[in-house]
PDB file of C-alpha atoms in Angstrom:
ATOM      1  CA  MET T 220      -0.027   0.284   0.244  1.00 77.00           C
ATOM      2  CA  LYS T 221       2.744   2.585   1.021  1.00 82.00           C
ATOM      3  CA  LYS T 222       4.412   2.230  -3.114  1.00 87.00           C
ATOM      4  CA  LEU T 223       0.655   2.882  -4.384  1.00 89.00           C
ATOM      5  CA  ARG T 224      -0.068   5.966  -1.817  1.00 89.00           C
ATOM      6  CA  TYR T 225       3.776   7.604  -3.062  1.00 89.00           C
ATOM      7  CA  TYR T 226       3.093   6.709  -6.811  1.00 91.00           C
ATOM      8  CA  PHE T 227      -0.438   7.900  -5.997  1.00 91.00           C
ATOM      9  CA  LEU T 228       0.955  11.501  -4.453  1.00 92.00           C
ATOM     10  CA  ILE T 229       3.473  12.255  -7.086  1.00 93.00           C
ATOM     11  CA  LEU T 230       1.387  11.764  -9.846  1.00 93.00           C
ATOM     12  CA  ASN T 231      -1.389  13.788  -8.361  1.00 92.00           C
ATOM     13  CA  TYR T 232       1.126  16.696  -7.080  1.00 93.00           C
ATOM     14  CA  LEU T 233       2.052  16.479 -10.460  1.00 93.00           C
ATOM     15  CA  GLN T 234      -1.431  16.661 -12.639  1.00 90.00           C
ATOM     16  CA  GLU T 235      -1.645  19.631 -10.108  1.00 89.00           C
ATOM     17  CA  ARG T 236       1.033  21.892  -9.928  1.00 90.00           C
ATOM     18  CA  GLY T 237       2.063  21.265 -13.574  1.00 89.00           C
ATOM     19  CA  ALA T 238       5.703  20.849 -12.932  1.00 91.00           C
ATOM     20  CA  LEU T 239       8.168  20.030  -9.425  1.00 93.00           C
ATOM     21  CA  SER T 240      11.709  19.963  -8.295  1.00 93.00           C
ATOM     22  CA  ARG T 241      12.574  16.818  -6.552  1.00 93.00           C
ATOM     23  CA  GLU T 242      12.949  17.988  -3.581  1.00 93.00           C
ATOM     24  CA  GLU T 243       9.321  19.606  -3.765  1.00 94.00           C
ATOM     25  CA  LEU T 244       8.180  16.123  -4.217  1.00 94.00           C
ATOM     26  CA  LEU T 245       9.731  14.921  -1.280  1.00 94.00           C
ATOM     27  CA  ASN T 246       8.345  17.165   0.944  1.00 93.00           C
ATOM     28  CA  HIS T 247       5.455  16.809  -0.688  1.00 92.00           C
ATOM     29  CA  LEU T 248       5.647  12.358   0.731  1.00 91.00           C
ATOM     30  CA  ARG T 249       7.256  13.627   4.172  1.00 91.00           C
ATOM     31  CA  GLU T 250       3.804  15.338   4.469  1.00 89.00           C
ATOM     32  CA  PHE T 251       2.277  12.580   4.531  1.00 86.00           C
ATOM     33  CA  ASP T 252       4.718  11.280   6.769  1.00 84.00           C
ATOM     34  CA  ILE T 253       6.529   8.840   4.004  1.00 87.00           C
ATOM     35  CA  GLU T 254       9.926   9.109   3.677  1.00 90.00           C
ATOM     36  CA  ILE T 255      12.043   7.376   0.944  1.00 89.00           C
ATOM     37  CA  SER T 256      16.080   8.016  -0.190  1.00 91.00           C
ATOM     38  CA  GLU T 257      16.904   9.642  -3.619  1.00 90.00           C
ATOM     39  CA  ARG T 258      17.313   6.095  -4.844  1.00 92.00           C
ATOM     40  CA  THR T 259      13.496   5.183  -4.461  1.00 93.00           C
ATOM     41  CA  PHE T 260      12.588   7.820  -5.297  1.00 93.00           C
ATOM     42  CA  TYR T 261      13.742   7.165  -9.229  1.00 93.00           C
ATOM     43  CA  ARG T 262      13.041   3.678  -8.549  1.00 93.00           C
ATOM     44  CA  ALA T 263       9.612   5.195  -8.113  1.00 93.00           C
ATOM     45  CA  LEU T 264       9.975   7.244 -11.656  1.00 94.00           C
ATOM     46  CA  SER T 265      11.023   3.869 -13.265  1.00 94.00           C
ATOM     47  CA  ASP T 266       8.356   1.857 -12.148  1.00 93.00           C
ATOM     48  CA  LEU T 267       5.677   4.261 -13.026  1.00 93.00           C
ATOM     49  CA  GLU T 268       6.883   4.038 -16.770  1.00 94.00           C
ATOM     50  CA  THR T 269       7.386   0.374 -16.877  1.00 93.00           C
ATOM     51  CA  GLU T 270       4.201  -0.729 -14.905  1.00 92.00           C
ATOM     52  CA  TYR T 271       1.906   2.122 -15.726  1.00 92.00           C
ATOM     53  CA  ASN T 272       3.107   3.903 -18.900  1.00 94.00           C
ATOM     54  CA  ILE T 273       3.745   7.160 -17.032  1.00 95.00           C
ATOM     55  CA  GLU T 274       6.592   8.887 -18.555  1.00 95.00           C
ATOM     56  CA  ILE T 275       8.185  11.645 -16.396  1.00 95.00           C
ATOM     57  CA  LYS T 276      10.503  13.773 -17.316  1.00 94.00           C
ATOM     58  CA  HIS T 277      12.919  16.484 -15.880  1.00 93.00           C
ATOM     59  CA  ARG T 278      14.182  19.601 -17.405  1.00 90.00           C
ATOM     60  CA  THR T 279      15.072  22.668 -15.609  1.00 86.00           C
ATOM     61  CA  ALA T 280      13.601  25.291 -17.897  1.00 84.00           C
ATOM     62  CA  GLN T 281      10.179  23.412 -17.369  1.00 81.00           C
ATOM     63  CA  GLY T 282      10.736  23.884 -13.582  1.00 86.00           C
ATOM     64  CA  GLY T 283      11.820  19.951 -12.760  1.00 93.00           C
ATOM     65  CA  TYR T 284       9.782  17.081 -13.140  1.00 94.00           C
ATOM     66  CA  PHE T 285       6.404  16.351 -15.382  1.00 94.00           C
ATOM     67  CA  ILE T 286       4.739  13.544 -16.745  1.00 94.00           C
ATOM     68  CA  ILE T 287       4.511  14.445 -21.011  1.00 93.00           C
ATOM     69  CA  GLU T 288       1.771  15.549 -23.030  1.00 91.00           C
ATOM     70  CA  SER T 289       1.428  11.972 -24.494  1.00 92.00           C
ATOM     71  CA  CYS T 290       0.905  10.261 -20.847  1.00 92.00           C
ATOM     72  CA  LYS T 291      -1.382  12.645 -19.310  1.00 90.00           C
ATOM     73  CA  ASN T 292      -4.571  10.824 -19.919  1.00 88.00           C
ATOM     74  CA  GLN T 293      -2.964   7.579 -18.884  1.00 91.00           C
ATOM     75  CA  ALA T 294      -1.915  10.105 -15.830  1.00 91.00           C
ATOM     76  CA  LYS T 295      -5.618  10.253 -15.018  1.00 89.00           C
ATOM     77  CA  VAL T 296      -6.744   6.954 -15.620  1.00 87.00           C
ATOM     78  CA  VAL T 297      -4.816   5.802 -12.833  1.00 90.00           C
ATOM     79  CA  LEU T 298      -5.123   8.377 -10.735  1.00 89.00           C
ATOM     80  CA  SER T 299      -9.254   8.174 -11.404  1.00 84.00           C
ATOM     81  CA  CYS T 300      -8.675   3.544 -10.150  1.00 83.00           C
ATOM     82  CA  LEU T 301      -6.215   4.833  -7.229  1.00 86.00           C
ATOM     83  CA  LYS T 302      -8.271   7.630  -5.714  1.00 82.00           C
ATOM     84  CA  ASN T 303     -10.717   6.382  -3.745  1.00 77.00           C
ATOM     85  CA  LEU T 304      -8.422   3.169  -1.606  1.00 81.00           C
ATOM     86  CA  ILE T 305      -5.593   5.881  -1.479  1.00 83.00           C
ATOM     87  CA  THR T 306      -7.511   8.633   0.188  1.00 81.00           C
ATOM     88  CA  SER T 307      -9.607   5.954   2.412  1.00 79.00           C
ATOM     89  CA  ASP T 308      -5.878   4.927   3.422  1.00 79.00           C
ATOM     90  CA  ILE T 309      -5.004   8.418   4.233  1.00 77.00           C
ATOM     91  CA  LEU T 310      -7.607   9.039   5.847  1.00 76.00           C
ATOM     92  CA  MET T 311      -8.115   6.036   8.285  1.00 77.00           C
ATOM     93  CA  THR T 312      -3.807   6.505   8.988  1.00 75.00           C
ATOM     94  CA  GLU T 313      -3.829  10.337   9.276  1.00 68.00           C
ATOM     95  CA  HIS T 314      -1.088  10.848  11.988  1.00 61.00           C
ATOM     96  CA  ASN T 315      -0.362   7.655  12.648  1.00 65.00           C
ATOM     97  CA  ASN T 316      -3.649   6.476  14.039  1.00 68.00           C
ATOM     98  CA  LYS T 317      -6.597   4.007  13.143  1.00 71.00           C
ATOM     99  CA  TYR T 318     -10.091   6.384  12.568  1.00 68.00           C
ATOM    100  CA  ASP T 319     -13.418   4.725  11.571  1.00 74.00           C
ATOM    101  CA  LEU T 320     -13.369   6.447   8.795  1.00 66.00           C
ATOM    102  CA  ASN T 321     -18.041   5.757   9.727  1.00 69.00           C
ATOM    103  CA  ASP T 322     -17.043   8.462  12.470  1.00 72.00           C
ATOM    104  CA  PHE T 323     -16.548  11.291  10.499  1.00 71.00           C
ATOM    105  CA  VAL T 324     -16.964  10.820   6.409  1.00 72.00           C
ATOM    106  CA  THR T 325     -20.432  10.242   5.130  1.00 71.00           C
ATOM    107  CA  LEU T 326     -20.567   9.178   1.023  1.00 67.00           C
ATOM    108  CA  GLU T 327     -22.454   9.599  -1.591  1.00 70.00           C
ATOM    109  CA  ASN T 328     -25.078   6.909  -2.219  1.00 68.00           C
ATOM    110  CA  THR T 329     -23.804   5.047  -4.881  1.00 67.00           C
ATOM    111  CA  THR T 330     -23.008   1.605  -5.886  1.00 60.00           C
ATOM    112  CA  ASN T 331     -19.668   0.856  -4.621  1.00 61.00           C
ATOM    113  CA  THR T 332     -19.003  -2.076  -6.458  1.00 72.00           C
ATOM    114  CA  VAL T 333     -17.561  -2.731  -9.658  1.00 75.00           C
ATOM    115  CA  PRO T 334     -18.402  -5.666 -11.703  1.00 84.00           C
ATOM    116  CA  ILE T 335     -15.305  -6.850 -11.971  1.00 87.00           C
ATOM    117  CA  ASN T 336     -15.113 -10.414 -13.534  1.00 90.00           C
ATOM    118  CA  THR T 337     -17.888  -8.699 -16.177  1.00 92.00           C
ATOM    119  CA  LEU T 338     -14.842  -6.045 -16.884  1.00 92.00           C
ATOM    120  CA  ARG T 339     -12.252  -8.781 -17.179  1.00 92.00           C
ATOM    121  CA  LYS T 340     -14.094 -10.850 -20.092  1.00 94.00           C
ATOM    122  CA  VAL T 341     -15.108  -7.452 -21.392  1.00 95.00           C
ATOM    123  CA  LEU T 342     -11.139  -6.322 -21.714  1.00 94.00           C
ATOM    124  CA  LEU T 343     -10.339  -9.458 -23.272  1.00 95.00           C
ATOM    125  CA  ALA T 344     -12.577  -8.966 -25.551  1.00 96.00           C
ATOM    126  CA  VAL T 345     -11.870  -5.116 -26.018  1.00 95.00           C
ATOM    127  CA  VAL T 346      -7.423  -5.842 -26.851  1.00 93.00           C
ATOM    128  CA  SER T 347      -8.650  -9.133 -28.690  1.00 95.00           C
ATOM    129  CA  ASN T 348     -10.927  -7.393 -31.341  1.00 95.00           C
ATOM    130  CA  LYS T 349     -13.503 -10.155 -30.708  1.00 97.00           C
ATOM    131  CA  LYS T 350     -17.379  -9.499 -30.451  1.00 97.00           C
ATOM    132  CA  ILE T 351     -18.971 -10.538 -27.517  1.00 97.00           C
ATOM    133  CA  SER T 352     -22.511 -11.888 -26.699  1.00 97.00           C
ATOM    134  CA  PHE T 353     -24.555 -10.472 -23.777  1.00 97.00           C
ATOM    135  CA  GLU T 354     -27.943 -10.350 -22.156  1.00 96.00           C
ATOM    136  CA  TYR T 355     -28.473  -5.984 -21.044  1.00 95.00           C
ATOM    137  CA  HIS T 356     -31.690  -5.285 -18.681  1.00 90.00           C
ATOM    138  CA  ASN T 357     -32.710  -1.962 -19.741  1.00 87.00           C
ATOM    139  CA  VAL T 358     -33.106   0.536 -16.820  1.00 81.00           C
ATOM    140  CA  LEU T 359     -35.410   3.002 -18.529  1.00 77.00           C
ATOM    141  CA  LYS T 360     -37.234   0.610 -20.477  1.00 78.00           C
ATOM    142  CA  GLY T 361     -37.325  -1.532 -18.704  1.00 81.00           C
ATOM    143  CA  HIS T 362     -36.841  -4.942 -19.913  1.00 87.00           C
ATOM    144  CA  THR T 363     -34.053  -7.349 -20.991  1.00 92.00           C
ATOM    145  CA  LYS T 364     -32.418  -7.635 -24.549  1.00 94.00           C
ATOM    146  CA  ASN T 365     -29.923  -9.731 -26.184  1.00 96.00           C
ATOM    147  CA  HIS T 366     -26.938  -8.166 -28.023  1.00 97.00           C
ATOM    148  CA  ILE T 367     -24.080  -8.974 -29.715  1.00 97.00           C
ATOM    149  CA  LEU T 368     -21.771  -6.172 -29.464  1.00 97.00           C
ATOM    150  CA  SER T 369     -18.079  -5.152 -30.838  1.00 97.00           C
ATOM    151  CA  PRO T 370     -16.566  -3.698 -28.191  1.00 97.00           C
ATOM    152  CA  PHE T 371     -13.937  -0.799 -28.416  1.00 96.00           C
ATOM    153  CA  PHE T 372     -13.198   1.043 -24.929  1.00 95.00           C
ATOM    154  CA  PHE T 373     -14.278   1.492 -21.299  1.00 93.00           C
ATOM    155  CA  LYS T 374     -15.801   4.813 -19.941  1.00 92.00           C
ATOM    156  CA  GLN T 375     -16.439   6.056 -16.732  1.00 88.00           C
ATOM    157  CA  TYR T 376     -19.513   8.137 -15.582  1.00 88.00           C
ATOM    158  CA  GLN T 377     -21.225   8.315 -12.961  1.00 84.00           C
ATOM    159  CA  ASP T 378     -20.136   5.941 -10.580  1.00 80.00           C
ATOM    160  CA  GLN T 379     -20.273   3.837 -13.755  1.00 87.00           C
ATOM    161  CA  TRP T 380     -18.298   1.824 -15.523  1.00 91.00           C
ATOM    162  CA  PHE T 381     -19.493   1.811 -19.470  1.00 95.00           C
ATOM    163  CA  VAL T 382     -18.445  -0.428 -22.535  1.00 96.00           C
ATOM    164  CA  VAL T 383     -18.315   1.423 -25.908  1.00 96.00           C
ATOM    165  CA  GLY T 384     -19.168  -0.490 -28.968  1.00 96.00           C
ATOM    166  CA  LYS T 385     -20.990  -1.043 -32.181  1.00 95.00           C
ATOM    167  CA  ASP T 386     -24.500  -2.805 -31.953  1.00 95.00           C
ATOM    168  CA  GLY T 387     -24.790  -3.375 -35.679  1.00 91.00           C
ATOM    169  CA  GLN T 388     -23.920  -0.614 -37.629  1.00 91.00           C
ATOM    170  CA  MET T 389     -24.733   1.955 -34.384  1.00 92.00           C
ATOM    171  CA  LEU T 390     -22.700   3.497 -31.957  1.00 94.00           C
ATOM    172  CA  LYS T 391     -23.951   2.612 -28.168  1.00 94.00           C
ATOM    173  CA  SER T 392     -22.591   2.240 -24.573  1.00 95.00           C
ATOM    174  CA  PHE T 393     -24.122  -0.185 -22.147  1.00 96.00           C
ATOM    175  CA  SER T 394     -23.685  -0.198 -18.462  1.00 94.00           C
ATOM    176  CA  LEU T 395     -21.434  -3.220 -17.374  1.00 94.00           C
ATOM    177  CA  HIS T 396     -23.575  -3.510 -14.167  1.00 92.00           C
ATOM    178  CA  HIS T 397     -26.632  -4.645 -16.449  1.00 93.00           C
ATOM    179  CA  MET T 398     -25.178  -6.633 -18.662  1.00 94.00           C
ATOM    180  CA  LYS T 399     -25.620 -10.903 -18.342  1.00 94.00           C
ATOM    181  CA  ASP T 400     -23.937 -14.380 -19.848  1.00 95.00           C
ATOM    182  CA  ILE T 401     -21.197 -12.829 -21.180  1.00 96.00           C
ATOM    183  CA  GLN T 402     -19.305 -14.875 -24.077  1.00 96.00           C
ATOM    184  CA  VAL T 403     -16.651 -14.032 -26.227  1.00 96.00           C
ATOM    185  CA  LEU T 404     -17.030 -15.107 -29.295  1.00 97.00           C
ATOM    186  CA  THR T 405     -14.661 -16.121 -31.759  1.00 96.00           C
ATOM    187  CA  GLU T 406     -15.897 -13.164 -34.781  1.00 96.00           C
ATOM    188  CA  GLY T 407     -12.859 -10.823 -34.727  1.00 95.00           C
ATOM    189  CA  PHE T 408     -14.043  -7.212 -36.048  1.00 94.00           C
ATOM    190  CA  LYS T 409     -11.727  -4.235 -37.870  1.00 91.00           C
ATOM    191  CA  GLU T 410     -13.076  -0.376 -37.038  1.00 88.00           C
ATOM    192  CA  ASN T 411     -12.097   3.023 -36.903  1.00 86.00           C
ATOM    193  CA  ILE T 412     -11.843   2.861 -33.181  1.00 92.00           C
ATOM    194  CA  SER T 413      -9.720   6.058 -33.046  1.00 91.00           C
ATOM    195  CA  LYS T 414     -13.249   7.623 -34.549  1.00 91.00           C
ATOM    196  CA  ALA T 415     -15.631   6.186 -31.939  1.00 92.00           C
ATOM    197  CA  LYS T 416     -13.440   7.812 -29.095  1.00 92.00           C
ATOM    198  CA  LYS T 417     -12.662  11.549 -30.380  1.00 94.00           C
ATOM    199  CA  ILE T 418     -16.695  10.853 -31.087  1.00 93.00           C
ATOM    200  CA  TYR T 419     -17.437  10.107 -27.101  1.00 94.00           C
ATOM    201  CA  GLU T 420     -15.190  12.959 -26.457  1.00 94.00           C
ATOM    202  CA  GLU T 421     -17.203  15.570 -28.190  1.00 96.00           C
ATOM    203  CA  LEU T 422     -19.835  13.926 -25.239  1.00 96.00           C
ATOM    204  CA  VAL T 423     -20.960  14.739 -22.097  1.00 96.00           C
ATOM    205  CA  GLY T 424     -21.424  11.481 -20.482  1.00 94.00           C
ATOM    206  CA  VAL T 425     -22.324   7.855 -22.694  1.00 93.00           C
ATOM    207  CA  HIS T 426     -25.289   8.800 -24.772  1.00 91.00           C
ATOM    208  CA  HIS T 427     -24.226   8.644 -28.382  1.00 91.00           C
ATOM    209  CA  SER T 428     -25.694  11.550 -30.315  1.00 91.00           C
ATOM    210  CA  GLU T 429     -26.491  12.041 -34.173  1.00 89.00           C
ATOM    211  CA  GLU T 430     -25.719  15.500 -33.695  1.00 94.00           C
ATOM    212  CA  LYS T 431     -22.803  17.054 -35.736  1.00 95.00           C
ATOM    213  CA  LEU T 432     -20.163  19.183 -33.018  1.00 96.00           C
ATOM    214  CA  GLN T 433     -21.023  22.891 -32.158  1.00 97.00           C
ATOM    215  CA  GLU T 434     -21.096  25.576 -30.301  1.00 97.00           C
ATOM    216  CA  VAL T 435     -23.407  25.342 -27.659  1.00 97.00           C
ATOM    217  CA  VAL T 436     -23.414  29.392 -25.834  1.00 97.00           C
ATOM    218  CA  LEU T 437     -25.329  28.690 -22.063  1.00 96.00           C
ATOM    219  CA  ALA T 438     -25.512  32.317 -19.968  1.00 95.00           C
ATOM    220  CA  PHE T 439     -25.355  31.921 -15.845  1.00 95.00           C
ATOM    221  CA  ASP T 440     -25.538  33.486 -12.813  1.00 93.00           C
ATOM    222  CA  ARG T 441     -22.572  35.231 -11.882  1.00 92.00           C
ATOM    223  CA  GLY T 442     -22.444  33.062  -8.886  1.00 92.00           C
ATOM    224  CA  GLN T 443     -21.523  30.202  -9.922  1.00 94.00           C
ATOM    225  CA  GLU T 444     -18.678  30.402 -11.333  1.00 93.00           C
ATOM    226  CA  SER T 445     -16.537  29.243  -8.526  1.00 93.00           C
ATOM    227  CA  HIS T 446     -19.291  25.887  -8.760  1.00 93.00           C
ATOM    228  CA  LEU T 447     -18.458  25.881 -13.103  1.00 95.00           C
ATOM    229  CA  LYS T 448     -14.863  26.229 -12.140  1.00 93.00           C
ATOM    230  CA  ALA T 449     -14.200  23.217 -10.513  1.00 90.00           C
ATOM    231  CA  LEU T 450     -16.760  20.675 -12.035  1.00 91.00           C
ATOM    232  CA  PRO T 451     -16.530  21.696 -16.234  1.00 94.00           C
ATOM    233  CA  ILE T 452     -19.493  20.724 -17.673  1.00 96.00           C
ATOM    234  CA  HIS T 453     -17.280  19.084 -20.460  1.00 96.00           C
ATOM    235  CA  HIS T 454     -13.733  19.768 -21.025  1.00 94.00           C
ATOM    236  CA  SER T 455     -13.700  22.192 -24.027  1.00 96.00           C
ATOM    237  CA  GLN T 456     -15.720  24.519 -21.298  1.00 97.00           C
ATOM    238  CA  ILE T 457     -14.461  28.012 -22.122  1.00 97.00           C
ATOM    239  CA  ILE T 458     -15.923  30.846 -19.984  1.00 95.00           C
ATOM    240  CA  GLU T 459     -15.756  34.437 -20.495  1.00 91.00           C
ATOM    241  CA  ASN T 460     -15.719  36.448 -17.446  1.00 80.00           C
ATOM    242  CA  ASP T 461     -16.820  39.561 -18.893  1.00 74.00           C
ATOM    243  CA  PRO T 462     -17.340  42.213 -15.833  1.00 75.00           C
ATOM    244  CA  GLU T 463     -19.690  44.697 -18.480  1.00 76.00           C
ATOM    245  CA  ASN T 464     -21.586  41.513 -18.834  1.00 79.00           C
ATOM    246  CA  GLU T 465     -24.438  40.314 -16.227  1.00 85.00           C
ATOM    247  CA  SER T 466     -24.599  36.684 -16.737  1.00 90.00           C
ATOM    248  CA  LEU T 467     -20.955  34.744 -16.849  1.00 94.00           C
ATOM    249  CA  ILE T 468     -20.959  33.293 -20.786  1.00 95.00           C
ATOM    250  CA  VAL T 469     -20.307  29.672 -21.111  1.00 96.00           C
ATOM    251  CA  LYS T 470     -19.168  28.162 -24.674  1.00 97.00           C
ATOM    252  CA  LEU T 471     -18.793  24.694 -24.434  1.00 97.00           C
ATOM    253  CA  ALA T 472     -17.873  22.353 -28.021  1.00 97.00           C
ATOM    254  CA  LEU T 473     -19.327  18.701 -28.203  1.00 97.00           C
ATOM    255  CA  ARG T 474     -22.566  17.169 -29.566  1.00 96.00           C
ATOM    256  CA  PRO T 475     -25.128  18.158 -27.170  1.00 96.00           C
ATOM    257  CA  ASN T 476     -26.922  14.931 -25.667  1.00 95.00           C
ATOM    258  CA  ALA T 477     -29.514  14.310 -23.301  1.00 93.00           C
ATOM    259  CA  GLU T 478     -26.340  13.957 -20.422  1.00 95.00           C
ATOM    260  CA  LEU T 479     -25.950  17.620 -21.865  1.00 97.00           C
ATOM    261  CA  LYS T 480     -30.116  18.131 -21.075  1.00 96.00           C
ATOM    262  CA  GLN T 481     -29.793  17.207 -18.409  1.00 95.00           C
ATOM    263  CA  GLN T 482     -26.618  19.001 -16.907  1.00 95.00           C
ATOM    264  CA  VAL T 483     -28.226  22.392 -18.348  1.00 96.00           C
ATOM    265  CA  LEU T 484     -31.793  21.439 -16.490  1.00 95.00           C
ATOM    266  CA  LYS T 485     -30.374  20.762 -13.037  1.00 94.00           C
ATOM    267  CA  TYR T 486     -29.688  24.383 -12.206  1.00 95.00           C
ATOM    268  CA  GLY T 487     -32.766  25.964 -12.793  1.00 93.00           C
ATOM    269  CA  SER T 488     -33.204  29.514 -13.193  1.00 93.00           C
ATOM    270  CA  LEU T 489     -29.796  29.864 -12.573  1.00 95.00           C
ATOM    271  CA  VAL T 490     -28.727  29.487 -16.385  1.00 95.00           C
ATOM    272  CA  GLU T 491     -30.464  30.213 -19.585  1.00 95.00           C
ATOM    273  CA  VAL T 492     -29.628  28.587 -23.154  1.00 96.00           C
ATOM    274  CA  VAL T 493     -28.592  31.050 -25.461  1.00 95.00           C
ATOM    275  CA  GLU T 494     -26.732  29.114 -28.619  1.00 96.00           C
ATOM    276  CA  PRO T 495     -28.066  26.799 -30.857  1.00 96.00           C
ATOM    277  CA  LYS T 496     -31.735  28.260 -30.539  1.00 97.00           C
ATOM    278  CA  TRP T 497     -32.643  24.617 -31.884  1.00 97.00           C
ATOM    279  CA  PHE T 498     -31.008  23.623 -27.976  1.00 97.00           C
ATOM    280  CA  ARG T 499     -32.941  26.928 -26.618  1.00 97.00           C
ATOM    281  CA  GLU T 500     -36.419  25.711 -27.844  1.00 96.00           C
ATOM    282  CA  GLU T 501     -35.641  22.413 -26.929  1.00 95.00           C
ATOM    283  CA  LEU T 502     -35.256  23.226 -23.035  1.00 95.00           C
ATOM    284  CA  ILE T 503     -38.139  25.906 -23.573  1.00 95.00           C
ATOM    285  CA  HIS T 504     -39.863  22.400 -24.512  1.00 95.00           C
ATOM    286  CA  GLU T 505     -38.745  20.782 -21.829  1.00 93.00           C
ATOM    287  CA  LEU T 506     -39.789  23.017 -18.645  1.00 94.00           C
ATOM    288  CA  GLU T 507     -42.579  23.285 -20.252  1.00 94.00           C
ATOM    289  CA  HIS T 508     -44.286  20.333 -19.800  1.00 93.00           C
ATOM    290  CA  ALA T 509     -42.189  19.777 -16.242  1.00 92.00           C
ATOM    291  CA  LEU T 510     -44.158  23.038 -15.225  1.00 92.00           C
ATOM    292  CA  SER T 511     -47.552  21.441 -16.836  1.00 93.00           C
ATOM    293  CA  PHE T 512     -47.395  19.023 -13.986  1.00 91.00           C
ATOM    294  CA  TYR T 513     -47.390  21.574 -10.974  1.00 90.00           C
ATOM    295  CA  ARG T 514     -50.207  23.343 -13.030  1.00 88.00           C
ATOM    296  CA  ALA T 515     -52.507  19.913 -13.257  1.00 75.00           C
TER     297      ALA T 515
END
């Protein structure tokens, strides 16, 4: 656990600060009661590259050690997988004492489980480019259906794991939590997976959209600025902070889908859709429909 802890602390600090000297990184570890030698430090950097494919370079001109650009997404994945484990470990063992997390931590009401057997089976198919068959329970529609999927990659969203791939000619995502009787088939597939990844990078969440990539402009109450900076709606988010404008203008470059609509609606009267016009009208219709229930 100690090794995973300082791997996490080094990566997390570099992601947060960009570039740091060796002494800054070692001092950061000391703040968490981790004392390692320079030799162990260099071995940790080597292990991060060989075991996790995350390369950390040193350049004096850039301020010290930094994660190279091509490895930043990989670092985010590793940090995402480690954060709950290491955060819990730090909270339970801080100041050399053992604590019961229930005494001072209230957790989100989530599934708290990873369908690891499903994950392993689907991963085998993903890395070997094999199709899978499975039974899937659609929670929203309330029915169960059999599918054959060419699985491309995994995506996490709202504490769930999804697999993205082609079901026939349709690009779809499926929650691993609702897949059963998974079989890895002998039939392989050849697809432009990078194109599918790009499409999903242009979405909020996991629901595929046939909409083209476009700019969505939102006008927020200024009191939401810190919240939007801490929890961006999408990685493309740009905040235009014009002091003369009463509203905070937020611009997104994406494919509008159901999750984007949910994200906007949750802000209620604190946001207004400015562009595109069709999306604005769609939200007006949604709000009028909701209001009709209260007026009935």
